[in-house]
XYZ file of C-alpha atoms in Angstrom:
293
model
C -21.292 21.142 -0.731
C -16.974 20.338 0.193
C -14.300 20.454 -2.710
C -13.613 17.011 -1.470
C -16.895 15.941 -2.118
C -16.867 18.326 -5.117
C -13.944 16.535 -6.630
C -15.140 12.732 -5.717
C -17.955 13.244 -7.202
C -16.566 14.634 -10.593
C -14.081 12.792 -11.308
C -16.329 9.670 -11.060
C -19.899 10.926 -11.690
C -19.540 8.461 -14.991
C -17.606 5.499 -14.041
C -19.687 4.137 -10.686
C -23.045 2.969 -11.023
C -23.434 3.109 -7.467
C -23.974 6.999 -7.850
C -27.557 7.674 -7.407
C -29.189 10.004 -9.996
C -31.506 12.687 -9.373
C -35.055 11.404 -7.886
C -33.558 7.408 -6.694
C -34.798 6.575 -3.675
C -31.081 5.429 -2.146
C -30.195 9.248 -2.515
C -28.910 10.696 0.211
C -29.365 14.492 0.580
C -26.611 16.801 0.932
C -27.992 20.317 1.699
C -28.303 20.816 5.183
C -29.846 23.461 7.362
C -27.994 26.424 8.872
C -26.423 25.298 11.566
C -26.078 21.518 10.941
C -23.151 19.962 13.091
C -21.698 17.603 11.222
C -18.870 16.395 14.023
C -15.498 17.316 14.677
C -14.334 14.198 12.883
C -14.495 15.165 9.650
C -14.415 18.979 10.087
C -11.203 18.715 11.725
C -9.545 15.687 8.788
C -11.069 17.129 5.852
C -7.300 19.762 4.629
C -5.345 16.568 4.632
C -8.016 14.588 2.668
C -8.640 16.822 0.228
C -4.660 16.349 0.184
C -5.181 12.266 0.346
C -7.672 12.048 -2.870
C -5.411 14.341 -5.153
C -1.836 12.296 -4.708
C -4.127 8.446 -4.460
C -7.519 8.733 -6.418
C -7.419 5.967 -9.002
C -4.662 4.202 -7.569
C -7.211 1.230 -6.193
C -10.417 0.938 -7.249
C -11.914 3.139 -10.239
C -15.398 5.314 -9.141
C -16.745 6.311 -6.010
C -16.263 2.926 -4.487
C -13.139 3.225 -4.433
C -12.141 6.577 -3.949
C -14.703 5.709 -0.576
C -12.345 4.341 0.268
C -9.606 5.289 -0.142
C -10.472 7.792 2.179
C -12.131 6.001 4.818
C -9.180 4.355 4.980
C -7.133 6.600 4.787
C -9.095 9.094 7.870
C -8.914 6.097 10.493
C -5.397 4.407 9.525
C -4.222 8.483 9.990
C -6.074 8.295 13.469
C -8.759 11.708 12.640
C -11.062 8.635 12.922
C -10.170 6.608 16.044
C -11.189 3.685 17.363
C -15.049 2.942 18.636
C -15.716 5.456 16.088
C -19.229 5.241 15.152
C -19.689 5.229 11.182
C -23.481 6.189 10.092
C -23.904 5.446 6.639
C -26.190 7.874 6.580
C -23.252 10.543 7.797
C -21.152 9.246 5.441
C -23.691 9.071 2.200
C -24.256 12.981 3.449
C -20.769 14.010 3.322
C -19.431 12.602 0.234
C -23.430 12.792 -1.374
C -22.898 9.251 -2.282
C -25.491 6.491 -2.561
C -26.546 3.840 0.368
C -24.621 0.738 -2.227
C -21.440 2.943 -2.455
C -21.513 3.402 1.861
C -22.337 -0.030 2.102
C -20.181 -1.967 -0.204
C -17.014 0.103 1.273
C -17.129 -0.165 4.783
C -17.393 -3.870 3.693
C -14.332 -3.683 1.584
C -12.674 -1.585 4.704
C -14.555 -4.122 7.790
C -12.837 -7.002 5.304
C -9.103 -5.351 5.941
C -10.372 -4.999 9.399
C -9.953 -1.313 9.826
C -14.203 -1.494 10.909
C -16.098 -4.181 12.137
C -20.230 -3.844 12.033
C -22.133 -5.298 14.854
C -26.049 -6.153 15.198
C -27.110 -2.793 17.160
C -24.104 -1.347 17.894
C -23.550 -0.176 14.217
C -20.374 0.569 12.640
C -16.910 1.681 14.542
C -13.808 1.207 13.918
C -11.355 -1.002 15.281
C -8.486 -0.802 17.038
C -4.651 -0.964 15.097
C -4.605 -4.703 17.107
C -6.834 -5.400 14.615
C -6.327 -4.245 11.056
C -4.649 -6.624 8.508
C -1.471 -4.491 8.726
C -0.175 -6.448 5.553
C -2.877 -5.692 3.502
C -1.497 -3.291 0.405
C -3.669 -0.727 1.248
C -2.955 -0.469 4.792
C 0.867 -0.463 4.169
C 0.224 1.949 1.761
C -1.914 4.808 4.094
C 0.170 4.026 6.561
C 3.460 5.200 4.643
C 1.859 8.703 3.877
C 0.596 9.348 7.037
C 1.749 10.127 10.828
C 3.347 6.242 10.437
C 4.921 7.102 7.973
C 8.300 6.047 9.608
C 7.596 3.377 11.863
C 5.697 1.773 8.585
C 8.904 2.168 6.919
C 11.309 0.707 9.768
C 8.846 -2.418 9.724
C 8.326 -2.740 5.959
C 12.228 -2.866 5.690
C 13.390 -5.334 8.768
C 9.956 -7.612 7.642
C 12.482 -7.489 4.069
C 14.883 -8.533 5.222
C 13.503 -11.404 6.724
C 11.529 -12.071 3.527
C 13.701 -11.654 0.835
C 17.495 -13.457 1.670
C 15.964 -17.147 2.066
C 13.261 -16.217 -1.113
C 16.944 -16.047 -2.503
C 18.997 -19.007 -1.121
C 15.638 -21.194 -1.681
C 15.417 -19.399 -5.287
C 18.847 -21.116 -5.709
C 17.716 -24.196 -5.891
C 14.912 -23.957 -8.153
C 16.099 -23.117 -11.968
C 14.429 -22.386 -13.490
C 15.473 -21.469 -17.491
C 12.449 -18.980 -17.965
C 12.493 -17.573 -14.447
C 16.147 -17.077 -14.817
C 15.918 -14.798 -18.340
C 13.320 -12.720 -17.227
C 15.832 -11.735 -13.993
C 18.364 -11.778 -16.313
C 16.292 -9.226 -18.470
C 14.588 -7.072 -15.483
C 18.246 -5.876 -14.458
C 19.697 -5.224 -17.967
C 15.663 -3.017 -18.554
C 16.808 -1.670 -15.291
C 20.547 -0.910 -16.187
C 19.378 0.905 -19.259
C 16.930 2.864 -17.436
C 19.347 3.962 -14.742
C 22.092 5.795 -17.999
C 18.553 7.464 -18.658
C 17.608 8.417 -15.957
C 14.823 7.091 -15.489
C 13.920 6.358 -12.461
C 9.997 4.947 -13.027
C 11.082 1.836 -15.361
C 13.885 1.116 -13.427
C 11.108 1.016 -9.874
C 9.258 -1.009 -12.636
C 11.629 -3.637 -13.609
C 12.528 -4.157 -9.231
C 9.309 -4.390 -8.538
C 9.291 -7.658 -10.981
C 12.091 -8.550 -9.687
C 12.026 -9.015 -6.628
C 8.330 -10.264 -7.654
C 10.077 -13.292 -9.784
C 12.439 -13.259 -7.325
C 9.741 -14.780 -4.476
C 7.466 -16.612 -6.450
C 10.523 -18.972 -7.862
C 11.444 -19.603 -4.572
C 9.063 -22.801 -4.072
C 7.406 -21.627 -0.920
C 3.871 -20.590 -1.154
C 3.292 -19.374 2.387
C 6.566 -16.782 1.383
C 5.066 -16.815 -2.142
C 1.285 -15.418 -0.045
C 3.879 -12.365 0.637
C 5.308 -10.731 -2.173
C 2.068 -7.761 -2.516
C 4.189 -6.749 0.582
C 7.518 -6.736 -1.222
C 5.638 -4.312 -3.953
C 3.497 -2.204 -1.571
C 7.162 -2.066 0.481
C 9.250 -0.761 -3.147
C 6.010 1.687 -3.874
C 6.000 3.693 -0.392
C 7.660 6.940 -0.423
C 9.988 9.008 2.658
C 11.158 7.940 5.041
C 15.199 5.606 5.192
C 15.433 3.380 1.786
C 16.996 0.497 0.869
C 20.268 -0.246 -2.169
C 16.896 -1.252 -4.144
C 14.933 2.386 -3.636
C 17.579 4.888 -4.944
C 19.159 3.512 -8.535
C 22.902 3.773 -8.711
C 25.342 0.934 -10.111
C 25.912 -0.646 -6.828
C 21.945 -1.265 -6.188
C 22.096 -2.864 -9.752
C 25.417 -5.190 -9.023
C 23.919 -6.097 -6.528
C 20.706 -7.287 -8.425
C 22.808 -8.496 -11.211
C 25.210 -10.878 -8.078
C 21.585 -12.443 -7.147
C 21.043 -13.257 -10.501
C 24.436 -14.833 -11.145
C 24.644 -16.410 -7.949
C 21.025 -18.225 -9.211
C 22.355 -19.479 -12.258
C 25.296 -21.356 -10.738
C 22.328 -23.029 -7.938
C 24.851 -20.918 -4.776
C 22.157 -20.152 -2.620
C 24.975 -19.114 0.287
C 25.880 -16.468 -2.525
C 22.143 -15.395 -3.467
C 21.501 -14.752 0.333
C 24.436 -12.797 0.814
C 24.064 -10.290 -1.918
C 20.766 -10.354 -0.895
C 21.327 -8.873 2.938
C 23.431 -6.429 0.784
C 21.235 -5.140 -1.173
C 18.232 -4.118 1.281
C 21.471 -3.039 3.629
C 20.012 0.918 4.261
C 22.620 3.385 2.886
C 25.543 5.068 6.035
C 24.065 7.765 5.328
C 21.350 7.197 6.310
C 20.161 6.090 9.766
C 20.554 1.790 9.720
C 17.472 -0.059 10.281
C 17.935 -3.329 9.553
C 21.677 -5.189 10.370
C 24.728 -5.265 8.818
C 24.791 -8.882 6.472
C 26.300 -11.278 8.120
C 28.935 -14.002 6.782
C 27.992 -17.315 6.413
């Protein structure tokens, strides 16, 4: 049995009802005859998959179902399973020793994300990147940890620079005392975390801060995109913005945005957000410099 399959089974055997039990009719036998060829697509990808599994296990979904979605999604996004490659449920079941139920449900999730398509008489195949739901938080994460990490980071920075200054401007016209207080609380938490060197608490408060700001903008389409911002704040690697490097300057920009919102000054809120999202000068600039208004 492969190390990856063993790890997946051990971690989730008791947590996922889709795992076949001994004697169950839909159990895929794992044992293979000597010399059986499993196909180069699975074999060449396994070293990377082992690393991915250790890093992301349990991050989304529970048990074998969630882990299998993660593994197959990473394989597709990384290119280990190229476009138009057939995905044979029996082969997947044998490779990871999971039941038909787990495989079937995992492929349905990937189909909803645009990564695979299932057609009668054709089977399930990997779809080209042009068909993927690139705004899906899972796909954002998978791209951020794969060979497309630099492109993903740049695209996220550019998208945030488009979304969040507008959200800040709109939020200034939708004064809600409860949200205003919550934003102030998040700035306070970030300040204390910065003083204590607690990067994790800073990041969590920062994430809530930006989600709240988009939600209070009063634009439901922007609110729908709040998951993109959350995903962008959670991925790592590549150029960094002011949000992703906790320091006094970043904290001051957050506080200025809150002050501008309290004063109903949309232009000031927008300008402060642009400053916050501008990358640091020591790394490659991926977004335009703040504009004068």
